[in-house]
């Protein structure tokens, strides 16, 4: 049974989320403060975290960053804040999705299932030993590690997935829509803009000059291409 942690200070919303997820067979725990949620997320094993942004004590952005530093699990942000800057910031810190309140409980469950399914498929398809090496960049697929000039760089789950997918298809141009559909897997429920955010964060980590990338280049009007 998959374990989900809900970090949400609104009791009614937290219990609604829990009830719908439990109906679908998930084991759910709730933390009503940021401090308690962070402690639980780092000290216990969960398969996915539903994280509210506006929390007493430690806020959702801080929690997201801390979890992503230690854990390689899906993180779904939930917030009443609709501004793009909040979505971009959250996704940039390593969140896998951003859900705006009010939301349909059935949509929430669908997103949770989609992320868990996608995560399991990616883990299940990992090669046991293959590495991708090109111009100082090394991607070790089985342990999910990335090195630039023999120095390890830390990537989030989705950053690794995007980078690996592009590197496995060198010189092929993929549109943002294609990347979103292939790597997030449910284009009707998410934000296409997350692709741009993840590409930018990847470049900041692997490129000597992100404004003049040697690995992932922008093909204006078409999408992105990994230069083989």
Short mmCIF file of C-alpha atoms in Angstrom, two decimals:
data_model
loop_
_atom_site.label_atom_id
_atom_site.label_comp_id
_atom_site.label_asym_id
_atom_site.label_seq_id
_atom_site.Cartn_x
_atom_site.Cartn_y
_atom_site.Cartn_z
CA UNK A 1 0.00 0.00 0.00
CA UNK A 2 1.40 3.37 -1.04
CA UNK A 3 1.99 5.86 1.80
CA UNK A 4 1.14 9.51 1.29
CA UNK A 5 1.94 12.42 3.58
CA UNK A 6 -0.39 15.43 3.54
CA UNK A 7 1.08 18.64 4.96
CA UNK A 8 -1.88 21.01 5.28
CA UNK A 9 -2.99 23.38 8.08
CA UNK A 10 -6.64 23.54 6.97
CA UNK A 11 -8.19 20.59 8.78
CA UNK A 12 -11.24 20.32 6.51
CA UNK A 13 -9.13 20.28 3.33
CA UNK A 14 -6.62 17.83 4.80
CA UNK A 15 -9.35 15.44 5.88
CA UNK A 16 -11.10 15.71 2.50
CA UNK A 17 -7.86 14.85 0.72
CA UNK A 18 -7.25 11.97 3.12
CA UNK A 19 -10.75 10.54 2.73
CA UNK A 20 -10.65 10.47 -1.07
CA UNK A 21 -7.16 8.99 -1.15
CA UNK A 22 -8.02 6.32 1.41
CA UNK A 23 -11.08 5.34 -0.63
CA UNK A 24 -8.66 4.62 -3.48
CA UNK A 25 -6.54 2.41 -1.26
CA UNK A 26 -3.75 4.72 -0.12
CA UNK A 27 -2.34 4.88 3.41
CA UNK A 28 -2.46 8.55 4.43
CA UNK A 29 -0.96 10.58 7.27
CA UNK A 30 -1.56 14.26 7.98
CA UNK A 31 0.72 16.92 9.45
CA UNK A 32 -1.00 20.21 10.30
CA UNK A 33 2.12 22.38 10.69
CA UNK A 34 5.15 22.93 8.53
CA UNK A 35 7.58 21.90 11.27
CA UNK A 36 5.80 18.62 11.97
CA UNK A 37 5.38 17.93 8.28
CA UNK A 38 9.05 18.48 7.54
CA UNK A 39 10.07 16.24 10.44
CA UNK A 40 7.77 13.46 9.22
CA UNK A 41 8.84 13.80 5.59
CA UNK A 42 12.53 13.50 6.41
CA UNK A 43 12.36 10.85 9.13
CA UNK A 44 9.75 8.47 7.68
CA UNK A 45 9.28 6.74 4.34
CA UNK A 46 6.52 8.00 2.04
CA UNK A 47 5.79 7.41 -1.62
CA UNK A 48 4.42 10.92 -2.28
CA UNK A 49 3.93 14.23 -0.45
CA UNK A 50 0.97 16.60 -0.86
CA UNK A 51 2.27 19.94 0.34
CA UNK A 52 0.38 23.17 1.04
CA UNK A 53 2.39 26.34 0.50
CA UNK A 54 0.92 28.63 3.16
CA UNK A 55 1.75 26.93 6.45
CA UNK A 56 2.43 28.13 10.00
CA UNK A 57 6.10 27.86 10.88
CA UNK A 58 8.15 26.50 8.01
CA UNK A 59 6.45 27.34 4.70
CA UNK A 60 5.84 25.02 1.79
CA UNK A 61 8.69 26.35 -0.34
CA UNK A 62 11.20 25.68 2.43
CA UNK A 63 9.77 22.21 3.03
CA UNK A 64 9.85 21.37 -0.68
CA UNK A 65 13.51 22.35 -0.95
CA UNK A 66 14.44 20.36 2.16
CA UNK A 67 12.59 17.23 1.04
CA UNK A 68 14.03 17.36 -2.45
CA UNK A 69 17.56 17.58 -1.03
CA UNK A 70 17.05 14.29 0.83
CA UNK A 71 14.29 12.37 -0.98
CA UNK A 72 13.60 11.24 -4.52
CA UNK A 73 9.78 11.05 -4.35
CA UNK A 74 6.97 12.98 -6.07
CA UNK A 75 6.03 16.28 -4.39
CA UNK A 76 2.70 17.89 -5.31
CA UNK A 77 2.18 21.48 -4.20
CA UNK A 78 -1.35 22.56 -3.27
CA UNK A 79 -2.16 26.25 -2.89
CA UNK A 80 -4.80 28.93 -3.33
CA UNK A 81 -2.08 31.13 -4.88
CA UNK A 82 -2.67 31.22 -8.64
CA UNK A 83 0.24 33.47 -9.64
CA UNK A 84 2.67 32.00 -12.17
CA UNK A 85 5.64 33.17 -10.09
CA UNK A 86 4.60 30.85 -7.26
CA UNK A 87 4.21 27.93 -9.66
CA UNK A 88 7.59 28.63 -11.23
CA UNK A 89 9.26 28.97 -7.85
CA UNK A 90 7.74 25.73 -6.55
CA UNK A 91 8.59 23.74 -9.66
CA UNK A 92 12.07 25.23 -9.64
CA UNK A 93 12.61 23.94 -6.10
CA UNK A 94 11.88 20.44 -7.24
CA UNK A 95 8.11 20.00 -7.00
CA UNK A 96 6.56 17.70 -9.60
CA UNK A 97 3.18 19.42 -9.88
CA UNK A 98 1.18 22.43 -8.69
CA UNK A 99 -2.53 22.16 -7.88
CA UNK A 100 -4.59 25.32 -7.37
CA UNK A 101 -7.35 25.48 -4.75
CA UNK A 102 -10.25 24.98 -4.99
CA UNK A 103 -9.79 21.70 -6.80
CA UNK A 104 -11.85 18.64 -7.59
CA UNK A 105 -11.02 15.77 -5.20
CA UNK A 106 -11.21 13.36 -8.14
CA UNK A 107 -8.66 15.47 -10.03
CA UNK A 108 -6.37 15.40 -7.01
CA UNK A 109 -6.57 11.60 -6.83
CA UNK A 110 -5.97 11.37 -10.59
CA UNK A 111 -2.83 13.47 -10.33
CA UNK A 112 -1.55 11.46 -7.37
CA UNK A 113 -2.08 8.20 -9.27
CA UNK A 114 -0.47 9.60 -12.42
CA UNK A 115 2.67 10.72 -10.60
CA UNK A 116 3.02 7.45 -8.69
CA UNK A 117 2.46 5.44 -11.87
CA UNK A 118 4.96 7.52 -13.82
CA UNK A 119 7.52 7.22 -11.04
CA UNK A 120 7.13 3.44 -10.85
CA UNK A 121 7.42 3.04 -14.63
CA UNK A 122 10.60 5.09 -14.69
CA UNK A 123 12.12 3.08 -11.85
CA UNK A 124 11.05 -0.19 -13.42
CA UNK A 125 12.58 0.69 -16.78
CA UNK A 126 15.94 1.80 -15.44
CA UNK A 127 18.87 0.03 -17.04
CA UNK A 128 21.12 -1.80 -14.62
CA UNK A 129 24.40 -0.26 -15.73
CA UNK A 130 24.15 1.99 -18.80
CA UNK A 131 25.78 5.39 -18.65
CA UNK A 132 25.52 8.25 -21.14
CA UNK A 133 28.74 10.19 -21.66
CA UNK A 134 29.25 13.21 -23.89
CA UNK A 135 31.64 16.18 -23.69
CA UNK A 136 32.29 15.97 -19.95
CA UNK A 137 28.69 15.11 -19.03
CA UNK A 138 28.00 11.66 -17.56
CA UNK A 139 24.52 10.37 -16.74
CA UNK A 140 24.49 7.15 -14.73
CA UNK A 141 21.00 5.82 -15.29
CA UNK A 142 20.76 3.02 -12.71
CA UNK A 143 21.82 5.07 -9.66
CA UNK A 144 20.26 8.21 -11.22
CA UNK A 145 23.33 10.40 -10.85
CA UNK A 146 24.74 13.16 -13.03
CA UNK A 147 28.36 14.33 -13.27
CA UNK A 148 29.92 17.27 -15.07
CA UNK A 149 33.69 17.01 -15.47
CA UNK A 150 33.67 14.28 -12.79
CA UNK A 151 31.88 16.55 -10.30
CA UNK A 152 28.46 15.31 -9.22
CA UNK A 153 25.54 17.70 -9.63
CA UNK A 154 22.32 17.10 -7.73
CA UNK A 155 19.15 16.95 -9.80
CA UNK A 156 15.52 16.52 -8.85
CA UNK A 157 13.57 13.46 -9.99
CA UNK A 158 12.00 15.23 -12.93
CA UNK A 159 15.16 17.12 -13.91
CA UNK A 160 16.95 13.77 -14.19
CA UNK A 161 14.10 12.32 -16.24
CA UNK A 162 14.07 15.26 -18.66
CA UNK A 163 17.85 15.32 -19.07
CA UNK A 164 18.09 11.56 -19.59
CA UNK A 165 15.24 11.47 -22.08
CA UNK A 166 16.79 14.22 -24.20
CA UNK A 167 20.27 12.67 -23.98
CA UNK A 168 18.87 9.32 -25.16
CA UNK A 169 17.48 11.09 -28.25
CA UNK A 170 20.38 13.29 -29.43
CA UNK A 171 19.77 15.80 -32.21
CA UNK A 172 16.02 15.20 -32.09
CA UNK A 173 13.82 18.27 -31.57
CA UNK A 174 11.00 17.87 -29.04
CA UNK A 175 8.34 20.51 -28.48
CA UNK A 176 7.36 21.47 -24.94
CA UNK A 177 4.06 19.69 -25.47
CA UNK A 178 5.79 16.48 -26.54
CA UNK A 179 8.16 16.54 -23.57
CA UNK A 180 5.32 17.19 -21.16
CA UNK A 181 3.22 14.35 -22.56
CA UNK A 182 6.11 11.88 -22.55
CA UNK A 183 7.56 12.74 -19.13
CA UNK A 184 4.55 13.93 -17.15
CA UNK A 185 2.16 11.71 -19.00
CA UNK A 186 -1.19 13.52 -18.68
CA UNK A 187 -1.21 16.75 -20.63
CA UNK A 188 -4.80 17.62 -19.69
CA UNK A 189 -4.02 17.96 -15.97
CA UNK A 190 -0.78 19.88 -15.79
CA UNK A 191 1.04 23.06 -16.76
CA UNK A 192 3.09 23.01 -19.98
CA UNK A 193 5.21 25.86 -18.56
CA UNK A 194 6.82 23.40 -16.15
CA UNK A 195 8.93 22.11 -19.07
CA UNK A 196 10.56 25.53 -19.51
CA UNK A 197 11.25 25.76 -15.78
CA UNK A 198 12.91 22.35 -15.69
CA UNK A 199 15.05 23.02 -18.77
CA UNK A 200 16.26 26.28 -17.19
CA UNK A 201 17.15 24.54 -13.91
CA UNK A 202 18.97 21.74 -15.74
CA UNK A 203 21.02 24.26 -17.71
CA UNK A 204 21.97 26.08 -14.53
CA UNK A 205 23.35 22.82 -13.17
CA UNK A 206 25.17 21.30 -16.16
CA UNK A 207 26.10 24.21 -18.43
CA UNK A 208 29.19 26.37 -18.02
CA UNK A 209 27.22 29.23 -19.58
CA UNK A 210 23.46 28.58 -19.39
CA UNK A 211 22.81 31.43 -21.84
CA UNK A 212 24.97 29.66 -24.43
CA UNK A 213 24.25 25.98 -23.78
CA UNK A 214 26.44 23.22 -25.19
CA UNK A 215 24.08 20.39 -24.27
CA UNK A 216 20.41 21.39 -24.43
CA UNK A 217 19.73 24.04 -27.05
CA UNK A 218 16.53 25.89 -27.81
CA UNK A 219 15.24 25.55 -31.34
CA UNK A 220 13.14 28.68 -31.61
CA UNK A 221 9.56 28.02 -32.54
CA UNK A 222 10.05 24.27 -32.32
CA UNK A 223 11.30 23.16 -28.89
CA UNK A 224 14.50 21.71 -27.42
CA UNK A 225 17.29 19.52 -28.77
CA UNK A 226 20.14 17.71 -27.04
CA UNK A 227 23.27 18.28 -29.09
CA UNK A 228 24.89 14.91 -29.76
#
